[in-house]
């Protein structure tokens, strides 16, 4: 919604600029350039209702006026306003800046390459066809200044944009992390589940959901305090992180429950991961009791939906609980854990 609002505001700003540009060019007698501004204006105005109705994407709505200005207005303006000695080279700086700020990855690269080739061809044509020595000298100075300015501008803006993207990504990552366990939070693991569900629907890529919780966690909080309960969750999260693959996801689903999403698996793979977590928990030191968990899993292919698979994994987890919650904690000779997570 925020991105949609931003695109609409950009379309309105572009429309206002096109009105001013069309009026100025009409007064100056450049009817062709005024017509191109009007064409861009109609493209911007026409995109707004289509955006609101979600008939076109934000990227398409932004792309249409850019293509008109870059690949229609630029060559017409170039030949109308005296090429390198006119104002068009300065406008190409502006258009290049808009491409860098608006687009990302492959589309940005292809647009810049195509636009760069167009401007290079126009510049070469002007230099080859102009015979005035004085104008040629001035044009060469302008051309090299233009190249230096364009290179510096693109490098600086791209660097700033990348830093901003990294900051935004870190903020998004923090918003999806549980501060205690540093695993994904409920929102983060749900987004990962949605992605895998889309892949399953599109290509049949099966995955497993593993529900896991700490046995008698309430007794741990009651008998030893919530600080130690938090330490148990932190230790369990570390074990989970060490035992899953880089392609898997793990998140704190709520309270002492954790959800794992394992990709490209079968039941033996799930059993292997579960065994590794149990073995890692046995190696955890510093508590006056052993940390044990109950686990249940479901393959997506077993169920009609991801919600059904999640419910099946949760039901199996409770079925597989092998300790009675009312039994006292089995105390070992180890000292109570005192390290705060």
XYZ file of N, CA, C and O in Angstrom, residues 121-241:
484
model
N 25.426 7.085 -29.228
C 25.197 7.179 -30.665
C 24.846 8.586 -31.103
O 25.338 9.066 -32.139
N 24.009 9.277 -30.331
C 23.656 10.662 -30.651
C 24.872 11.574 -30.575
O 25.062 12.461 -31.430
N 25.719 11.360 -29.553
C 26.924 12.184 -29.407
C 27.884 11.945 -30.566
O 28.448 12.902 -31.137
N 28.076 10.676 -30.920
C 28.985 10.362 -32.029
C 28.468 10.949 -33.342
O 29.249 11.502 -34.134
N 27.165 10.860 -33.558
C 26.575 11.444 -34.771
C 26.809 12.956 -34.824
O 27.151 13.521 -35.877
N 26.625 13.622 -33.700
C 26.821 15.078 -33.671
C 28.278 15.436 -33.966
O 28.569 16.355 -34.736
N 29.222 14.697 -33.362
C 30.643 14.990 -33.558
C 31.074 14.733 -34.998
O 31.929 15.444 -35.545
N 30.506 13.732 -35.644
C 30.897 13.398 -37.015
C 30.283 14.326 -38.050
O 30.845 14.516 -39.139
N 29.136 14.892 -37.718
C 28.443 15.727 -38.709
C 28.694 17.210 -38.525
O 28.430 17.988 -39.448
N 29.205 17.617 -37.379
C 29.456 19.044 -37.154
C 30.842 19.414 -37.662
O 31.836 18.794 -37.273
N 30.933 20.434 -38.481
C 32.208 20.835 -39.097
C 32.762 22.123 -38.522
O 33.856 22.538 -38.911
N 32.074 22.765 -37.628
C 32.539 24.024 -37.048
C 33.578 23.729 -35.972
O 33.272 23.113 -34.952
N 34.842 24.178 -36.194
C 35.946 23.858 -35.272
C 35.709 24.433 -33.887
O 35.957 23.764 -32.871
N 35.231 25.666 -33.821
C 34.994 26.296 -32.517
C 33.911 25.559 -31.750
O 34.053 25.277 -30.547
N 32.830 25.224 -32.437
C 31.759 24.474 -31.781
C 32.224 23.082 -31.384
O 31.832 22.557 -30.342
N 33.058 22.459 -32.210
C 33.583 21.134 -31.913
C 34.397 21.155 -30.624
O 34.267 20.265 -29.773
N 35.241 22.183 -30.464
C 36.054 22.296 -29.246
C 35.176 22.462 -28.016
O 35.384 21.797 -26.990
N 34.190 23.339 -28.107
C 33.258 23.532 -26.990
C 32.510 22.235 -26.681
O 32.326 21.857 -25.516
N 32.090 21.549 -27.743
C 31.328 20.320 -27.552
C 32.155 19.240 -26.871
O 31.654 18.489 -26.029
N 33.448 19.161 -27.234
C 34.320 18.163 -26.607
C 34.480 18.433 -25.115
O 34.463 17.515 -24.298
N 34.657 19.714 -24.750
C 34.743 20.057 -23.330
C 33.456 19.662 -22.603
O 33.489 19.074 -21.503
N 32.332 19.995 -23.224
C 31.047 19.648 -22.616
C 30.893 18.133 -22.514
O 30.423 17.602 -21.490
N 31.310 17.418 -23.562
C 31.144 15.971 -23.607
C 31.936 15.280 -22.493
O 31.397 14.425 -21.771
N 33.202 15.672 -22.316
C 34.022 15.047 -21.267
C 33.538 15.441 -19.873
O 33.544 14.620 -18.945
N 33.100 16.676 -19.707
C 32.525 17.084 -18.425
C 31.260 16.290 -18.131
O 31.010 15.867 -16.997
N 30.481 16.085 -19.184
C 29.254 15.312 -19.056
C 29.553 13.876 -18.618
O 28.913 13.342 -17.708
N 30.551 13.248 -19.247
C 30.899 11.872 -18.891
C 31.359 11.761 -17.447
O 30.962 10.844 -16.718
N 32.213 12.703 -17.017
C 32.718 12.675 -15.633
C 31.565 12.874 -14.652
O 31.453 12.161 -13.647
N 30.693 13.832 -14.947
C 29.550 14.096 -14.070
C 28.630 12.890 -13.983
O 28.180 12.498 -12.899
N 28.348 12.282 -15.135
C 27.464 11.122 -15.163
C 28.047 9.955 -14.374
O 27.349 9.311 -13.582
N 29.348 9.694 -14.566
C 29.991 8.582 -13.863
C 29.967 8.800 -12.355
O 29.612 7.895 -11.584
N 30.348 10.006 -11.918
C 30.365 10.303 -10.480
C 28.959 10.224 -9.889
O 28.758 9.672 -8.802
N 27.997 10.758 -10.616
C 26.623 10.768 -10.120
C 26.092 9.349 -9.960
O 25.532 8.995 -8.916
N 26.297 8.514 -10.981
C 25.788 7.146 -10.915
C 26.459 6.349 -9.810
O 25.804 5.592 -9.090
N 27.773 6.504 -9.675
C 28.494 5.764 -8.641
C 28.048 6.187 -7.252
O 27.767 5.340 -6.376
N 27.947 7.497 -7.014
C 27.573 7.992 -5.686
C 26.132 7.610 -5.343
O 25.858 7.145 -4.235
N 25.230 7.806 -6.307
C 23.822 7.499 -6.035
C 23.619 6.001 -5.831
O 22.889 5.574 -4.928
N 24.253 5.180 -6.659
C 24.133 3.733 -6.509
C 24.692 3.271 -5.166
O 24.111 2.393 -4.508
N 25.807 3.876 -4.747
C 26.392 3.527 -3.452
C 25.444 3.892 -2.310
O 25.229 3.091 -1.383
N 24.870 5.087 -2.379
C 23.929 5.508 -1.341
C 22.687 4.616 -1.337
O 22.175 4.263 -0.269
N 22.215 4.240 -2.526
C 21.025 3.396 -2.602
C 21.295 2.019 -2.018
O 20.454 1.464 -1.302
N 22.472 1.468 -2.310
C 22.815 0.152 -1.774
C 22.900 0.183 -0.249
O 22.448 -0.744 0.435
N 23.497 1.262 0.295
C 23.585 1.381 1.752
C 22.192 1.474 2.362
O 21.909 0.880 3.412
N 21.305 2.238 1.704
C 19.951 2.369 2.210
C 19.216 1.041 2.155
O 18.468 0.683 3.070
N 19.436 0.288 1.077
C 18.811 -1.036 0.967
C 19.312 -1.970 2.064
O 18.543 -2.757 2.625
N 20.611 -1.887 2.380
C 21.162 -2.718 3.448
C 20.551 -2.350 4.789
O 20.224 -3.218 5.605
N 20.404 -1.034 5.024
C 19.789 -0.583 6.273
C 18.342 -1.064 6.358
O 17.891 -1.570 7.394
N 17.611 -0.915 5.244
C 16.216 -1.366 5.224
C 16.121 -2.868 5.456
O 15.228 -3.340 6.166
N 17.059 -3.624 4.845
C 17.041 -5.073 5.015
C 17.320 -5.459 6.457
O 16.698 -6.380 7.003
N 18.258 -4.737 7.101
C 18.551 -5.015 8.518
C 17.337 -4.705 9.389
O 17.040 -5.427 10.345
N 16.651 -3.613 9.061
C 15.453 -3.259 9.838
C 14.374 -4.315 9.665
O 13.695 -4.693 10.631
N 14.194 -4.786 8.416
C 13.204 -5.845 8.170
C 13.596 -7.115 8.915
O 12.762 -7.788 9.519
N 14.904 -7.433 8.891
C 15.383 -8.634 9.567
C 15.133 -8.545 11.070
O 14.715 -9.517 11.694
N 15.397 -7.362 11.641
C 15.168 -7.179 13.073
C 13.688 -7.302 13.412
O 13.336 -7.833 14.467
N 12.827 -6.807 12.520
C 11.392 -6.878 12.777
C 10.874 -8.302 12.691
O 9.769 -8.584 13.145
N 11.654 -9.204 12.084
C 11.233 -10.590 11.940
C 11.987 -11.530 12.872
O 11.864 -12.739 12.736
N 12.772 -10.988 13.781
C 13.552 -11.812 14.693
C 12.999 -11.733 16.108
O 12.606 -10.661 16.584
N 12.994 -12.878 16.760
C 12.639 -12.917 18.174
C 13.842 -12.451 18.983
O 14.930 -13.023 18.861
N 13.703 -11.410 19.807
C 14.881 -10.849 20.493
C 15.532 -11.811 21.487
O 16.728 -11.718 21.731
N 14.777 -12.741 22.049
C 15.340 -13.672 23.030
C 16.154 -14.773 22.359
O 17.299 -15.033 22.725
N 15.567 -15.416 21.351
C 16.209 -16.585 20.748
C 17.011 -16.263 19.497
O 17.803 -17.081 19.049
N 16.767 -15.081 18.903
C 17.385 -14.676 17.637
C 16.960 -15.554 16.465
O 17.541 -15.480 15.389
N 15.958 -16.403 16.661
C 15.336 -17.101 15.556
C 14.239 -16.207 14.980
O 13.964 -15.123 15.500
N 13.617 -16.635 13.900
C 12.505 -15.880 13.350
C 11.369 -15.803 14.363
O 11.153 -16.730 15.150
N 10.658 -14.682 14.367
C 9.482 -14.590 15.206
C 8.265 -15.156 14.472
O 8.391 -15.706 13.374
N 7.091 -15.012 15.055
C 5.875 -15.599 14.458
C 5.644 -15.039 13.055
O 5.309 -15.777 12.129
N 5.834 -13.740 12.880
C 5.629 -13.124 11.571
C 6.645 -13.638 10.558
O 6.306 -13.965 9.427
N 7.917 -13.713 10.976
C 8.972 -14.150 10.067
C 8.807 -15.585 9.609
O 8.969 -15.898 8.425
N 8.478 -16.483 10.538
C 8.338 -17.888 10.163
C 7.078 -18.090 9.320
O 7.036 -18.955 8.430
N 6.040 -17.263 9.550
C 4.840 -17.352 8.737
C 5.124 -16.916 7.298
O 4.620 -17.516 6.341
N 5.950 -15.871 7.130
C 6.324 -15.439 5.786
C 7.123 -16.523 5.062
O 6.931 -16.761 3.862
N 8.035 -17.168 5.790
C 8.798 -18.273 5.192
C 7.867 -19.411 4.799
O 8.029 -20.034 3.735
N 6.869 -19.689 5.636
C 5.901 -20.743 5.323
C 5.094 -20.383 4.072
O 4.846 -21.238 3.213
N 4.715 -19.112 3.951
C 3.953 -18.676 2.769
C 4.780 -18.856 1.488
O 4.252 -19.252 0.443
N 6.077 -18.551 1.566
C 6.949 -18.707 0.399
C 7.028 -20.167 -0.029
O 6.909 -20.493 -1.222
N 7.206 -21.062 0.937
C 7.310 -22.487 0.600
C 5.971 -23.041 0.122
O 5.946 -23.953 -0.724
N 4.884 -22.483 0.622
C 3.580 -22.916 0.144
C 3.374 -22.511 -1.314
O 2.811 -23.273 -2.112
N 3.854 -21.324 -1.685
C 3.771 -20.892 -3.086
C 4.608 -21.803 -3.986
O 4.178 -22.162 -5.093
N 5.791 -22.186 -3.514
C 6.634 -23.094 -4.293
C 5.987 -24.475 -4.416
O 6.078 -25.129 -5.463
N 5.324 -24.899 -3.354
C 4.651 -26.203 -3.408
C 3.507 -26.165 -4.416
O 3.315 -27.102 -5.197
N 2.761 -25.058 -4.410
C 1.642 -24.926 -5.336
C 2.121 -24.818 -6.779
O 1.481 -25.343 -7.694
N 3.263 -24.155 -6.995
C 3.743 -23.927 -8.352
C 4.510 -25.111 -8.917
O 4.367 -25.443 -10.101
N 5.359 -25.731 -8.082
C 6.254 -26.769 -8.612
C 6.218 -28.068 -7.817
O 6.984 -28.980 -8.108
N 5.352 -28.159 -6.810
C 5.255 -29.385 -6.031
C 6.453 -29.662 -5.141
O 6.729 -30.822 -4.815
N 7.191 -28.620 -4.746
C 8.355 -28.810 -3.874
C 7.879 -29.078 -2.451
O 7.424 -28.166 -1.755
N 8.014 -30.329 -2.030
C 7.520 -30.728 -0.718
C 8.418 -30.176 0.385
O 9.601 -29.896 0.186
N 7.830 -30.005 1.556
C 8.582 -29.561 2.726
C 7.927 -30.146 3.968
O 6.791 -30.642 3.912
N 8.668 -30.113 5.070
C 8.163 -30.656 6.324
C 8.030 -29.549 7.353
O 8.857 -28.627 7.411
N 6.987 -29.630 8.162
C 6.791 -28.730 9.300
C 7.046 -29.525 10.576
O 6.470 -30.599 10.766
N 7.918 -29.007 11.412
C 8.268 -29.676 12.659
C 7.907 -28.754 13.811
O 8.434 -27.633 13.927
N 6.979 -29.190 14.665
C 6.615 -28.446 15.873
C 7.376 -29.038 17.051
O 7.477 -30.257 17.182
N 7.889 -28.180 17.901
C 8.752 -28.620 18.994
C 8.517 -27.708 20.186
O 8.459 -26.484 20.026
N 8.347 -28.299 21.372
C 8.268 -27.458 22.569
C 9.037 -28.087 23.722
O 9.420 -29.260 23.679
N 9.288 -27.301 24.756
C 10.062 -27.740 25.917
C 9.148 -28.481 26.879
O 8.068 -27.981 27.235
N 9.571 -29.666 27.297
C 8.777 -30.437 28.253
C 8.727 -29.732 29.600
O 9.753 -29.258 30.111
N 7.524 -29.659 30.153
C 7.281 -29.102 31.496
C 7.892 -27.719 31.654
O 8.490 -27.398 32.679
N 7.709 -26.885 30.631
C 8.308 -25.547 30.677
C 7.675 -24.707 31.786
O 8.359 -23.898 32.429
N 6.392 -24.884 32.037
C 5.746 -24.129 33.108
C 6.354 -24.462 34.458
O 6.550 -23.579 35.312
N 6.691 -25.758 34.682
C 7.327 -26.143 35.948
C 8.696 -25.514 36.086
O 9.107 -25.138 37.194
N 9.400 -25.387 34.966
C 10.719 -24.735 35.020
C 10.566 -23.285 35.450
O 11.298 -22.795 36.330
N 9.605 -22.574 34.867
C 9.373 -21.183 35.259
C 8.930 -21.077 36.710
O 9.372 -20.183 37.446
N 8.045 -21.991 37.134
C 7.525 -21.924 38.508
C 8.601 -22.247 39.538
O 8.695 -21.593 40.585
N 9.426 -23.258 39.255
C 10.396 -23.725 40.243
C 11.700 -22.933 40.222
O 12.354 -22.786 41.266
N 12.095 -22.432 39.037
C 13.412 -21.800 38.915
C 13.350 -20.328 38.493
O 14.376 -19.654 38.493
N 12.173 -19.855 38.108
C 12.036 -18.455 37.726
C 12.063 -18.260 36.222
O 12.583 -19.080 35.466
N 11.490 -17.133 35.790
C 11.370 -16.862 34.361
C 12.714 -16.573 33.701
O 12.893 -16.827 32.503
N 13.671 -16.033 34.464
C 14.991 -15.789 33.870
C 15.647 -17.099 33.417
O 16.242 -17.175 32.334
N 15.529 -18.119 34.244
C 16.107 -19.398 33.861
C 15.298 -20.033 32.734
O 15.859 -20.680 31.846
N 13.966 -19.810 32.755
C 13.153 -20.297 31.649
C 13.569 -19.671 30.323
O 13.664 -20.351 29.305
N 13.867 -18.370 30.348
C 14.362 -17.701 29.142
C 15.706 -18.279 28.707
O 15.968 -18.432 27.505
N 16.563 -18.590 29.690
C 17.860 -19.181 29.355
C 17.695 -20.540 28.682
O 18.432 -20.883 27.759
N 16.704 -21.312 29.117
C 16.430 -22.613 28.493
C 16.014 -22.429 27.043
O 16.485 -23.134 26.144
N 15.122 -21.473 26.801
C 14.688 -21.204 25.431
C 15.857 -20.765 24.562
O 15.970 -21.152 23.390
N 16.735 -19.942 25.125
C 17.910 -19.472 24.383
C 18.829 -20.645 24.036
O 19.345 -20.739 22.909
N 19.039 -21.543 25.004
C 19.892 -22.714 24.755
C 19.285 -23.621 23.693
O 19.991 -24.127 22.814
N 17.979 -23.834 23.781
C 17.304 -24.672 22.794
C 17.419 -24.045 21.403
O 17.668 -24.743 20.410
N 17.242 -22.729 21.312
C 17.346 -22.037 20.028
C 18.734 -22.198 19.422
O 18.881 -22.389 18.211
N 19.770 -22.135 20.260
C 21.135 -22.334 19.765
C 21.314 -23.746 19.216
O 21.956 -23.940 18.173
N 20.767 -24.723 19.913
C 20.862 -26.109 19.437
C 20.143 -26.274 18.096
O 20.653 -26.941 17.185
N 18.955 -25.685 17.983
C 18.200 -25.770 16.731
C 18.991 -25.134 15.597
O 19.108 -25.704 14.500
N 19.539 -23.956 15.856
C 20.292 -23.244 14.818
C 21.489 -24.061 14.338
O 21.815 -24.052 13.147
